[in-house]
DNA sequence: ATGAGATTTTAATAAACCTTGAATTGGTCT
DNA sequence: AGACCAATTCAAGGTTTATTAAAATCTCAT
C-alpha cells in the first residue's frame, strides 16, 4: 500500500482528501503545519508528499526545499488558483507537479497515479539518540563506533527503530522478520533482543530497547 | 464478538445489513430512528456504529454529534449517492468513514474491518480529565506523572476509557479482557479495579472509576 | 566436506503478575 | 435497626513471563 504524507492546515480539506485517498487504497498521514510535516517526513517513509503552499509555522516552499535536501520523494504542491508565482517557485524548487485549489478529487487521483508510477525507493538512514542505522550500507553505529550486527539482529533493530514509540509484539516481529506465524513456542525474539542489548547497549552503557511485559518490545523517546 | 449498532429507518436495508453482518460473525442491534439509536447507544457498549444520515425523529448528523459528545466509538455514515454536503458534514462532525447507498455489502465489510482493526494503531491516545492512555506506547499518565500498569490493569482501563459513559458489566469485561465466560465465581475484576484505583486515583486524589452497584463499572463525565 | 559463524532451541532462574478465598466494609430493603 | 447481599480489601501461593547461558542445529564460503 502506498503511503502518502499530506501537509495541509485546513482541517476540512485535509480530512476530505484523507478519506478520499483512503477510499482509493492509499495510506494517508496528515500533518497540520509545515514544521510538523517536516518532522513526520523525517520520522517515517513515504511514497509521495502532498504539500500545501500556504502553511503556518513554516511555509510550503521552505518545507519543499528542506524535504528536497533529504530525499527525492515525489511531491505535489497544492496552490491557490492563479498564483503563478507559487507554481513557478514550487517547480523551481523541485516539486514534481502542482494542482490548484479547489480541485476535483479525480484530478488529484490522476496526478497521484501518474507520479507513483515513476517512483523509486529511498530512505536510507534511521537514527535514535546515539544509535544510527544505515539501511543502504547495512551498518550500525553507536556513538560513532561501528557495531557489527548479523542479519537477524539488524532486521530486528530496523523494525524497532522504524516503529519507534510503538510497542511491537513478538507476534508482529516474528511475522515481519522471520516471515511465519508465531506459534508461541519460540523465544528467538527474546534471544535476539538479548544479543542486541549485549552489542549496542552494554558496551556503551546505553538503554535503547525496553521490555513491555506481556506485550512486546519498544524503542521510545522519554 | 464485535458489537455493531445499526441506526437505519428503511426496514429492508436494515434487515439485509443485519443478516449479512450476522453471517460474518458480528452481533448487530438495529434502531429504527435517531432517538431510539441514541438511547440504545447510551444503554449498551458497542464496538462500532453504522449511522444513516436520513432518519426520522432526529437526523443522522445530530445523532452523530451527540454520540461524539459521549464517546469516540468508530462511526460509519451511510449517505445518499453524490451528497457531498453530507460527507463533509459527517466528517466535520467526527465520523470516521462514510459509504454511499446503495453499496455492495463487501465494501461495507471491508470498511468495517478496516475501522475495527485500525482502531489499535490509529486511535493512539485516549484521555479523560488528567488521565491519559497511550495505546501505542502502552503508557499511562495521570497529571503528567507516568504510572506503570500491568497488562491486565492496562487492558481494563483501556476498556473502561474506550467505552466511557457506559456501564460495563463484569460479564462483558471478563469476556473481552480475560477471554472466557464469566461464571460468577471470580472477583478478579473487582481486585483489578482496586489495583487501578490504588495506582491512578489514590496517589493523585482523583476519582475516575465509579461502581454501579449490581451492574458494573463506569468512567463517566459529570 | 569442513568449520566458523549464525541461528534456533532448551532449560534454569528470577522476577513480575494473577488468582483465590476469607474477612471486612458498605449499601439497600423491609 | 437488622438482615441481606454486593463490593472492597488483603495477602498468600500459584502461575506466567522474561532473561540468561549454553547446547544443538543450520548455513555458507572455502
Short mmCIF file of C-alpha atoms (C1' of nucleotides) in Angstrom, two decimals:
data_model
loop_
_atom_site.label_atom_id
_atom_site.label_comp_id
_atom_site.label_asym_id
_atom_site.label_seq_id
_atom_site.Cartn_x
_atom_site.Cartn_y
_atom_site.Cartn_z
CA UNK A 1 0.00 0.00 0.00
CA UNK A 2 1.31 3.44 -0.95
CA UNK A 3 1.96 5.85 1.86
CA UNK A 4 1.16 9.48 1.35
CA UNK A 5 2.01 12.42 3.56
CA UNK A 6 -0.48 15.27 3.35
CA UNK A 7 0.72 18.57 4.76
CA UNK A 8 -2.30 20.84 4.93
CA UNK A 9 -3.58 23.17 7.61
CA UNK A 10 -7.24 23.49 6.67
CA UNK A 11 -8.93 20.65 8.58
CA UNK A 12 -11.88 20.17 6.26
CA UNK A 13 -9.73 19.85 3.19
CA UNK A 14 -7.24 17.63 4.96
CA UNK A 15 -9.93 15.33 6.27
CA UNK A 16 -11.74 15.18 2.98
CA UNK A 17 -8.65 14.39 0.95
CA UNK A 18 -7.55 11.86 3.53
CA UNK A 19 -10.81 9.96 3.35
CA UNK A 20 -10.97 10.05 -0.42
CA UNK A 21 -7.45 8.73 -0.69
CA UNK A 22 -8.22 6.06 1.91
CA UNK A 23 -11.09 5.05 -0.27
CA UNK A 24 -8.69 4.62 -3.13
CA UNK A 25 -6.49 2.40 -1.03
CA UNK A 26 -3.74 4.80 -0.03
CA UNK A 27 -2.43 5.10 3.48
CA UNK A 28 -2.53 8.78 4.41
CA UNK A 29 -0.81 10.64 7.22
CA UNK A 30 -1.83 14.24 7.83
CA UNK A 31 0.35 16.99 9.27
CA UNK A 32 -1.25 20.31 10.12
CA UNK A 33 1.61 22.68 9.61
CA UNK A 34 4.97 22.93 7.95
CA UNK A 35 7.11 22.11 10.92
CA UNK A 36 5.03 19.08 11.84
CA UNK A 37 5.06 17.92 8.27
CA UNK A 38 8.81 18.03 8.12
CA UNK A 39 9.12 16.13 11.39
CA UNK A 40 6.72 13.44 10.28
CA UNK A 41 8.52 13.18 7.00
CA UNK A 42 11.83 12.64 8.75
CA UNK A 43 10.36 10.03 11.03
CA UNK A 44 8.56 7.82 8.52
CA UNK A 45 9.00 6.65 4.97
CA UNK A 46 6.50 7.93 2.38
CA UNK A 47 5.92 7.22 -1.26
CA UNK A 48 4.63 10.71 -2.04
CA UNK A 49 4.01 14.07 -0.40
CA UNK A 50 1.06 16.41 -0.95
CA UNK A 51 2.16 19.83 0.17
CA UNK A 52 0.08 22.94 0.60
CA UNK A 53 1.86 26.20 -0.16
CA UNK A 54 0.13 28.33 2.44
CA UNK A 55 1.08 26.84 5.78
CA UNK A 56 1.56 28.11 9.31
CA UNK A 57 4.88 27.83 11.13
CA UNK A 58 6.97 27.00 8.04
CA UNK A 59 5.68 27.76 4.57
CA UNK A 60 5.28 25.22 1.84
CA UNK A 61 8.17 26.39 -0.27
CA UNK A 62 10.51 26.15 2.68
CA UNK A 63 9.23 22.68 3.56
CA UNK A 64 9.71 21.68 -0.05
CA UNK A 65 13.27 22.91 -0.02
CA UNK A 66 14.10 21.03 3.15
CA UNK A 67 12.48 17.81 2.07
CA UNK A 68 14.47 18.00 -1.14
CA UNK A 69 17.68 18.19 0.85
CA UNK A 70 16.78 14.84 2.33
CA UNK A 71 15.01 12.96 -0.37
CA UNK A 72 13.74 12.87 -3.91
CA UNK A 73 10.31 11.64 -2.96
CA UNK A 74 7.61 12.77 -5.43
CA UNK A 75 5.96 15.99 -4.23
CA UNK A 76 2.72 17.54 -5.45
CA UNK A 77 2.10 21.15 -4.41
CA UNK A 78 -1.38 22.40 -3.59
CA UNK A 79 -1.60 26.01 -4.72
CA UNK A 80 -4.21 28.75 -4.67
CA UNK A 81 -5.88 29.37 -8.01
CA UNK A 82 -3.96 31.63 -10.36
CA UNK A 83 -1.00 32.01 -8.11
CA UNK A 84 1.50 31.75 -10.91
CA UNK A 85 4.32 32.76 -8.64
CA UNK A 86 3.69 29.81 -6.37
CA UNK A 87 3.66 27.36 -9.21
CA UNK A 88 6.88 28.62 -10.64
CA UNK A 89 8.53 28.79 -7.28
CA UNK A 90 7.37 25.28 -6.43
CA UNK A 91 8.57 23.71 -9.62
CA UNK A 92 11.83 25.60 -9.41
CA UNK A 93 12.47 24.15 -6.03
CA UNK A 94 11.91 20.59 -7.04
CA UNK A 95 8.20 19.90 -6.85
CA UNK A 96 7.10 17.26 -9.33
CA UNK A 97 3.64 18.60 -10.02
CA UNK A 98 1.08 21.05 -8.76
CA UNK A 99 -2.70 21.26 -8.54
CA UNK A 100 -4.79 24.36 -7.88
CA UNK A 101 -7.39 24.57 -5.15
CA UNK A 102 -10.24 23.91 -5.27
CA UNK A 103 -9.63 20.74 -7.24
CA UNK A 104 -11.71 17.78 -8.31
CA UNK A 105 -10.62 14.75 -6.37
CA UNK A 106 -10.40 12.81 -9.62
CA UNK A 107 -7.79 15.16 -10.93
CA UNK A 108 -5.72 14.72 -7.82
CA UNK A 109 -6.02 10.96 -8.10
CA UNK A 110 -4.86 11.06 -11.68
CA UNK A 111 -1.78 13.11 -10.82
CA UNK A 112 -1.01 10.80 -7.92
CA UNK A 113 -1.17 7.71 -10.06
CA UNK A 114 0.95 9.38 -12.63
CA UNK A 115 3.76 10.20 -10.23
CA UNK A 116 3.64 6.97 -8.29
CA UNK A 117 4.15 5.05 -11.49
CA UNK A 118 7.56 6.57 -11.95
CA UNK A 119 8.67 6.15 -8.44
CA UNK A 120 11.86 4.71 -6.99
CA UNK A 121 12.58 3.95 -3.38
CA UNK A 122 14.74 5.74 -0.88
CA UNK A 123 15.03 6.29 2.90
CA UNK A 124 18.41 5.12 3.91
CA UNK A 125 19.20 6.15 7.46
CA UNK A 126 17.35 5.72 10.73
CA UNK A 127 18.60 7.08 14.00
CA UNK A 128 17.71 7.36 17.64
CA UNK A 129 19.91 9.19 20.12
CA UNK A 130 23.45 7.98 19.54
CA UNK A 131 22.24 4.99 17.58
CA UNK A 132 22.44 5.18 13.78
CA UNK A 133 21.30 2.56 11.32
CA UNK A 134 22.30 2.95 7.69
CA UNK A 135 19.98 0.78 5.67
CA UNK A 136 21.88 1.05 2.42
CA UNK A 137 25.27 0.20 3.85
CA UNK A 138 23.73 -2.22 6.33
CA UNK A 139 25.73 -0.56 9.03
CA UNK A 140 25.12 0.28 12.64
CA UNK A 141 26.98 2.76 14.80
CA UNK A 142 26.63 3.75 18.43
CA UNK A 143 28.39 6.93 19.47
CA UNK A 144 30.18 6.76 16.13
CA UNK A 145 31.56 3.34 16.98
CA UNK A 146 30.76 0.81 14.37
CA UNK A 147 28.98 -2.29 15.62
CA UNK A 148 28.73 -5.48 13.59
CA UNK A 149 25.26 -6.94 13.51
CA UNK A 150 24.11 -10.17 11.96
CA UNK A 151 21.20 -10.00 9.53
CA UNK A 152 18.59 -11.00 12.06
CA UNK A 153 19.93 -8.59 14.63
CA UNK A 154 19.91 -5.84 12.03
CA UNK A 155 16.40 -6.59 10.87
CA UNK A 156 15.10 -6.65 14.41
CA UNK A 157 16.72 -3.35 15.27
CA UNK A 158 15.50 -1.89 11.99
CA UNK A 159 11.94 -2.87 12.82
CA UNK A 160 12.10 -1.42 16.31
CA UNK A 161 13.61 1.83 15.06
CA UNK A 162 11.25 2.20 12.14
CA UNK A 163 8.34 1.95 14.52
CA UNK A 164 9.85 3.71 17.47
CA UNK A 165 7.41 4.88 20.12
CA UNK A 166 5.26 1.91 19.33
CA UNK A 167 5.25 -1.36 21.21
CA UNK A 168 5.84 -4.23 18.80
CA UNK A 169 4.52 -7.63 19.77
CA UNK A 170 6.55 -10.80 19.37
CA UNK A 171 3.83 -11.95 17.04
CA UNK A 172 4.33 -8.99 14.73
CA UNK A 173 8.10 -9.19 14.87
CA UNK A 174 8.17 -12.88 14.05
CA UNK A 175 5.76 -12.32 11.21
CA UNK A 176 7.71 -9.41 9.73
CA UNK A 177 11.27 -10.65 10.27
CA UNK A 178 11.01 -14.41 10.26
CA UNK A 179 8.07 -14.50 7.89
CA UNK A 180 6.00 -17.13 9.57
CA UNK A 181 3.23 -17.42 12.12
CA UNK A 182 4.15 -17.04 15.74
CA UNK A 183 3.26 -20.30 17.46
CA UNK A 184 4.12 -19.15 20.95
CA UNK A 185 6.84 -21.74 21.42
CA UNK A 186 9.88 -19.91 20.11
CA UNK A 187 11.78 -17.35 22.09
CA UNK A 188 14.05 -16.30 19.24
CA UNK A 189 12.97 -12.70 19.61
CA UNK A 190 13.92 -12.64 23.25
CA UNK A 191 17.28 -14.13 22.43
CA UNK A 192 17.92 -11.58 19.70
CA UNK A 193 16.90 -8.73 21.93
CA UNK A 194 19.49 -10.06 24.31
CA UNK A 195 22.14 -10.13 21.56
CA UNK A 196 21.29 -6.58 20.57
CA UNK A 197 21.48 -5.39 24.13
CA UNK A 198 24.84 -7.06 24.53
CA UNK A 199 26.15 -5.39 21.38
CA UNK A 200 24.66 -1.92 21.31
CA UNK A 201 23.73 -1.18 24.90
CA UNK A 202 26.03 -2.79 27.43
CA UNK A 203 29.36 -1.72 25.89
CA UNK A 204 28.17 1.87 25.67
CA UNK A 205 26.18 1.99 28.84
CA UNK A 206 23.07 2.96 26.93
CA UNK A 207 19.45 1.85 27.08
CA UNK A 208 17.51 1.68 23.85
CA UNK A 209 15.20 -1.31 23.90
CA UNK A 210 12.56 -1.51 26.60
CA UNK A 211 10.53 -4.55 27.52
CA UNK A 212 6.80 -4.13 27.93
CA UNK A 213 5.83 -7.18 29.88
CA UNK A 214 3.07 -9.21 28.33
CA UNK A 215 3.07 -7.03 25.23
CA UNK A 216 6.40 -6.76 23.46
CA UNK A 217 9.41 -4.51 22.94
CA UNK A 218 9.74 -0.80 22.21
CA UNK A 219 12.33 1.88 21.49
CA UNK A 220 10.94 5.12 22.74
CA UNK A 221 11.75 8.73 23.46
CA UNK A 222 11.42 9.76 27.06
CA UNK B 1 -17.53 -10.94 19.19
CA UNK B 2 -17.82 -7.40 17.86
CA UNK B 3 -20.99 -5.49 18.62
CA UNK B 4 -22.40 -3.17 16.00
CA UNK B 5 -25.22 -0.68 16.29
CA UNK B 6 -27.09 -0.04 13.05
CA UNK B 7 -29.27 3.07 13.01
CA UNK B 8 -31.39 2.90 9.86
CA UNK B 9 -35.07 3.52 9.23
CA UNK B 10 -35.61 1.64 5.98
CA UNK B 11 -36.64 -1.84 7.13
CA UNK B 12 -35.42 -3.71 4.07
CA UNK B 13 -31.98 -2.22 4.21
CA UNK B 14 -31.74 -2.66 7.98
CA UNK B 15 -32.79 -6.28 7.73
CA UNK B 16 -30.44 -7.01 4.87
CA UNK B 17 -27.41 -5.45 6.53
CA UNK B 18 -28.21 -7.11 9.81
CA UNK B 19 -28.38 -10.55 8.27
CA UNK B 20 -25.20 -10.08 6.30
CA UNK B 21 -23.31 -8.85 9.32
CA UNK B 22 -24.65 -11.65 11.50
CA UNK B 23 -23.44 -14.01 8.88
CA UNK B 24 -19.97 -12.52 9.17
CA UNK B 25 -19.99 -13.07 12.89
CA UNK B 26 -20.94 -9.63 14.14
CA UNK B 27 -23.61 -9.06 16.73
CA UNK B 28 -25.95 -6.42 15.34
CA UNK B 29 -28.52 -4.28 17.12
CA UNK B 30 -30.89 -2.25 14.95
CA UNK B 31 -32.55 1.04 15.87
CA UNK B 32 -35.19 2.48 13.56
CA UNK B 33 -34.83 6.16 14.19
CA UNK B 34 -32.39 8.68 15.56
CA UNK B 35 -33.85 9.00 19.02
CA UNK B 36 -34.00 5.23 19.51
CA UNK B 37 -30.50 4.86 18.23
CA UNK B 38 -29.16 7.34 20.71
CA UNK B 39 -31.00 5.65 23.58
CA UNK B 40 -29.73 2.23 22.64
CA UNK B 41 -26.23 3.59 22.31
CA UNK B 42 -26.32 5.06 25.77
CA UNK B 43 -27.56 1.83 27.27
CA UNK B 44 -25.08 -0.61 25.75
CA UNK B 45 -21.46 -0.69 24.73
CA UNK B 46 -20.75 -1.09 21.00
CA UNK B 47 -17.59 -1.54 19.03
CA UNK B 48 -18.86 0.41 16.03
CA UNK B 49 -21.88 2.38 14.83
CA UNK B 50 -23.41 2.39 11.34
CA UNK B 51 -25.44 5.55 11.04
CA UNK B 52 -27.82 6.57 8.27
CA UNK B 53 -27.94 10.30 7.56
CA UNK B 54 -31.63 10.50 6.66
CA UNK B 55 -33.51 9.50 9.76
CA UNK B 56 -36.87 10.33 11.28
CA UNK B 57 -37.18 11.97 14.72
CA UNK B 58 -33.53 13.03 14.97
CA UNK B 59 -31.36 13.24 11.89
CA UNK B 60 -28.10 11.41 11.45
CA UNK B 61 -25.84 14.42 11.80
CA UNK B 62 -27.45 15.30 15.10
CA UNK B 63 -27.14 11.73 16.36
CA UNK B 64 -23.52 11.74 15.28
CA UNK B 65 -22.88 14.93 17.20
CA UNK B 66 -24.46 13.60 20.35
CA UNK B 67 -22.70 10.26 20.24
CA UNK B 68 -19.41 12.10 19.78
CA UNK B 69 -20.06 14.04 22.96
CA UNK B 70 -20.09 10.75 24.81
CA UNK B 71 -17.68 8.51 23.03
CA UNK B 72 -15.10 8.08 20.32
CA UNK B 73 -16.55 4.84 19.04
CA UNK B 74 -15.85 4.35 15.32
CA UNK B 75 -18.79 5.61 13.25
CA UNK B 76 -19.52 4.95 9.60
CA UNK B 77 -22.13 7.21 7.96
CA UNK B 78 -24.50 5.87 5.32
CA UNK B 79 -25.07 8.69 2.82
CA UNK B 80 -27.08 9.16 -0.32
CA UNK B 81 -25.10 8.98 -3.52
CA UNK B 82 -23.35 12.16 -4.53
CA UNK B 83 -24.39 14.06 -1.48
CA UNK B 84 -21.09 15.84 -0.97
CA UNK B 85 -22.62 18.04 1.67
CA UNK B 86 -23.49 15.02 3.77
CA UNK B 87 -19.99 13.62 3.52
CA UNK B 88 -18.37 16.85 4.51
CA UNK B 89 -20.82 17.46 7.28
CA UNK B 90 -20.41 13.95 8.59
CA UNK B 91 -16.66 14.06 8.58
CA UNK B 92 -16.63 17.50 10.15
CA UNK B 93 -18.68 16.19 13.00
CA UNK B 94 -16.41 13.30 13.74
CA UNK B 95 -17.48 10.40 11.57
CA UNK B 96 -14.63 8.03 10.78
CA UNK B 97 -15.76 6.96 7.35
CA UNK B 98 -18.74 7.02 5.03
CA UNK B 99 -20.26 4.79 2.41
CA UNK B 100 -22.77 5.81 -0.24
CA UNK B 101 -26.04 3.99 -0.77
CA UNK B 102 -26.63 1.73 -2.49
CA UNK B 103 -23.46 -0.12 -1.53
CA UNK B 104 -22.08 -3.57 -2.12
CA UNK B 105 -22.08 -5.49 1.12
CA UNK B 106 -18.46 -6.44 0.51
CA UNK B 107 -17.45 -2.80 0.56
CA UNK B 108 -19.20 -2.27 3.84
CA UNK B 109 -17.49 -5.31 5.29
CA UNK B 110 -14.12 -4.04 4.13
CA UNK B 111 -14.66 -0.65 5.76
CA UNK B 112 -15.85 -2.32 8.94
CA UNK B 113 -12.80 -4.50 9.14
CA UNK B 114 -10.64 -1.53 8.36
CA UNK B 115 -12.01 0.56 11.21
CA UNK B 116 -12.20 -2.26 13.71
CA UNK B 117 -8.60 -3.14 13.01
CA UNK B 118 -7.13 0.31 12.67
CA UNK B 119 -8.52 1.31 16.00
CA UNK B 120 -5.43 -0.03 17.65
CA UNK B 121 -2.79 1.76 15.68
CA UNK B 122 -4.78 4.79 14.66
CA UNK B 123 -6.53 5.94 17.77
CA UNK B 124 -3.36 6.02 19.73
CA UNK B 125 -4.33 8.09 22.72
CA UNK B 126 -7.37 8.00 24.95
CA UNK B 127 -7.86 10.54 27.67
CA UNK B 128 -10.26 11.55 30.36
CA UNK B 129 -9.58 14.55 32.54
CA UNK B 130 -5.97 14.28 33.72
CA UNK B 131 -5.82 10.63 32.77
CA UNK B 132 -4.04 9.77 29.51
CA UNK B 133 -3.63 6.34 27.99
CA UNK B 134 -1.21 5.96 25.09
CA UNK B 135 -2.09 2.74 23.34
CA UNK B 136 0.94 2.67 21.07
CA UNK B 137 3.47 3.12 23.81
CA UNK B 138 1.36 1.21 26.30
CA UNK B 139 1.78 4.01 28.75
CA UNK B 140 -0.44 5.69 31.29
CA UNK B 141 -0.05 9.11 32.83
CA UNK B 142 -2.05 10.97 35.45
CA UNK B 143 -1.37 14.68 35.75
CA UNK B 144 1.66 14.05 33.56
CA UNK B 145 3.04 11.56 36.04
CA UNK B 146 3.81 8.26 34.47
CA UNK B 147 2.11 5.30 36.12
CA UNK B 148 3.23 1.74 35.47
CA UNK B 149 0.36 -0.59 34.77
CA UNK B 150 0.44 -4.33 34.25
CA UNK B 151 -1.15 -5.74 31.14
CA UNK B 152 -4.41 -6.66 32.81
CA UNK B 153 -4.65 -3.32 34.53
CA UNK B 154 -3.96 -1.57 31.25
CA UNK B 155 -6.50 -3.62 29.34
CA UNK B 156 -9.16 -2.99 31.94
CA UNK B 157 -8.57 0.73 31.98
CA UNK B 158 -8.46 0.76 28.19
CA UNK B 159 -11.86 -0.91 28.05
CA UNK B 160 -13.40 1.47 30.55
CA UNK B 161 -11.99 4.51 28.76
CA UNK B 162 -12.90 3.33 25.31
CA UNK B 163 -16.48 2.94 26.42
CA UNK B 164 -16.61 5.84 28.79
CA UNK B 165 -20.08 6.97 29.78
CA UNK B 166 -21.28 3.40 29.53
CA UNK B 167 -21.58 0.95 32.37
CA UNK B 168 -19.60 -2.19 31.62
CA UNK B 169 -20.75 -5.37 33.29
CA UNK B 170 -18.40 -7.88 34.82
CA UNK B 171 -19.61 -10.36 32.23
CA UNK B 172 -18.54 -8.12 29.38
CA UNK B 173 -15.21 -7.21 30.95
CA UNK B 174 -14.33 -10.82 31.66
CA UNK B 175 -15.30 -11.79 28.16
CA UNK B 176 -13.31 -9.02 26.49
CA UNK B 177 -10.23 -8.96 28.69
CA UNK B 178 -9.92 -12.45 30.10
CA UNK B 179 -11.47 -14.08 27.08
CA UNK B 180 -13.71 -16.57 28.77
CA UNK B 181 -17.23 -16.84 30.11
CA UNK B 182 -17.98 -15.22 33.42
CA UNK B 183 -19.02 -17.95 35.82
CA UNK B 184 -19.88 -15.65 38.70
CA UNK B 185 -17.24 -17.10 40.99
CA UNK B 186 -14.24 -14.92 40.24
CA UNK B 187 -13.69 -11.50 41.70
CA UNK B 188 -10.69 -10.71 39.55
CA UNK B 189 -12.35 -7.63 38.08
CA UNK B 190 -13.06 -6.19 41.48
CA UNK B 191 -9.50 -6.83 42.50
CA UNK B 192 -8.15 -5.14 39.38
CA UNK B 193 -10.43 -2.17 39.84
CA UNK B 194 -8.90 -1.94 43.28
CA UNK B 195 -5.36 -2.06 41.83
CA UNK B 196 -6.22 0.65 39.34
CA UNK B 197 -7.73 2.85 41.99
CA UNK B 198 -4.65 2.41 44.13
CA UNK B 199 -2.39 3.37 41.23
CA UNK B 200 -4.22 6.10 39.34
CA UNK B 201 -6.67 7.56 41.84
CA UNK B 202 -5.42 7.48 45.41
CA UNK B 203 -1.94 8.93 44.81
CA UNK B 204 -3.44 11.81 42.86
CA UNK B 205 -6.57 12.30 44.87
CA UNK B 206 -8.70 11.74 41.80
CA UNK B 207 -11.83 9.72 41.09
CA UNK B 208 -12.18 8.09 37.70
CA UNK B 209 -13.84 4.71 38.09
CA UNK B 210 -17.31 4.57 39.56
CA UNK B 211 -19.08 1.48 40.81
CA UNK B 212 -22.65 0.92 39.69
CA UNK B 213 -24.00 -1.43 42.25
CA UNK B 214 -25.43 -4.62 40.83
CA UNK B 215 -24.38 -3.67 37.30
CA UNK B 216 -20.70 -2.97 36.81
CA UNK B 217 -18.16 -0.18 36.49
CA UNK B 218 -18.07 3.08 34.56
CA UNK B 219 -15.86 6.07 33.82
CA UNK B 220 -18.17 8.97 33.14
CA UNK B 221 -18.24 12.69 32.54
CA UNK B 222 -20.10 14.65 35.16
"C1'" DA C 1 33.23 -31.91 3.17
"C1'" DT C 2 34.64 -28.85 6.76
"C1'" DG C 3 34.39 -25.38 10.11
"C1'" DA C 4 33.30 -20.72 11.62
"C1'" DG C 5 29.77 -18.02 12.38
"C1'" DA C 6 24.80 -17.52 12.56
"C1'" DT C 7 20.55 -19.10 14.18
"C1'" DT C 8 17.39 -21.70 16.98
"C1'" DT C 9 16.18 -24.49 20.87
"C1'" DT C 10 16.39 -25.86 25.54
"C1'" DA C 11 16.42 -25.30 30.31
"C1'" DA C 12 17.21 -22.98 34.78
"C1'" DT C 13 16.36 -18.99 37.30
"C1'" DA C 14 14.36 -14.88 38.95
"C1'" DA C 15 11.03 -11.54 38.80
"C1'" DA C 16 6.58 -9.94 37.90
"C1'" DC C 17 1.99 -10.98 37.70
"C1'" DC C 18 -2.57 -13.20 38.58
"C1'" DT C 19 -5.97 -15.71 41.24
"C1'" DT C 20 -8.20 -17.10 45.16
"C1'" DG C 21 -10.79 -17.04 49.29
"C1'" DA C 22 -11.84 -15.23 53.51
"C1'" DA C 23 -12.60 -11.17 56.25
"C1'" DT C 24 -14.44 -6.70 56.16
"C1'" DT C 25 -16.97 -2.83 54.72
"C1'" DG C 26 -20.84 -0.54 52.69
"C1'" DG C 27 -25.38 -0.04 50.60
"C1'" DT C 28 -30.35 -1.31 50.28
"C1'" DC C 29 -34.73 -3.09 51.64
"C1'" DT C 30 -38.29 -4.26 54.89
"C1'" DA D 1 -32.49 -1.08 63.17
"C1'" DG D 2 -31.37 -5.50 61.40
"C1'" DA D 3 -30.80 -8.72 57.65
"C1'" DC D 4 -29.01 -9.44 53.46
"C1'" DC D 5 -26.36 -9.00 49.53
"C1'" DA D 6 -22.78 -6.61 46.81
"C1'" DA D 7 -18.41 -4.65 46.74
"C1'" DT D 8 -13.92 -4.00 48.74
"C1'" DT D 9 -9.66 -5.23 50.62
"C1'" DC D 10 -5.68 -8.02 51.63
"C1'" DA D 11 -2.06 -11.25 51.40
"C1'" DA D 12 -0.51 -15.93 50.33
"C1'" DG D 13 0.60 -19.08 46.99
"C1'" DG D 14 0.48 -20.44 42.26
"C1'" DT D 15 1.36 -19.29 37.58
"C1'" DT D 16 3.28 -16.96 33.79
"C1'" DT D 17 6.81 -14.39 31.52
"C1'" DA D 18 11.43 -12.51 30.62
"C1'" DT D 19 16.16 -13.22 30.96
"C1'" DT D 20 20.22 -15.60 30.51
"C1'" DA D 21 23.64 -19.09 29.37
"C1'" DA D 22 24.69 -22.90 26.95
"C1'" DA D 23 23.98 -26.53 23.78
"C1'" DA D 24 22.24 -28.03 19.34
"C1'" DT D 25 21.48 -27.14 14.69
"C1'" DC D 26 21.93 -24.89 10.45
"C1'" DT D 27 24.30 -22.36 6.59
"C1'" DC D 28 27.61 -20.77 3.61
"C1'" DA D 29 32.14 -19.83 1.99
"C1'" DT D 30 36.19 -22.13 1.42
#
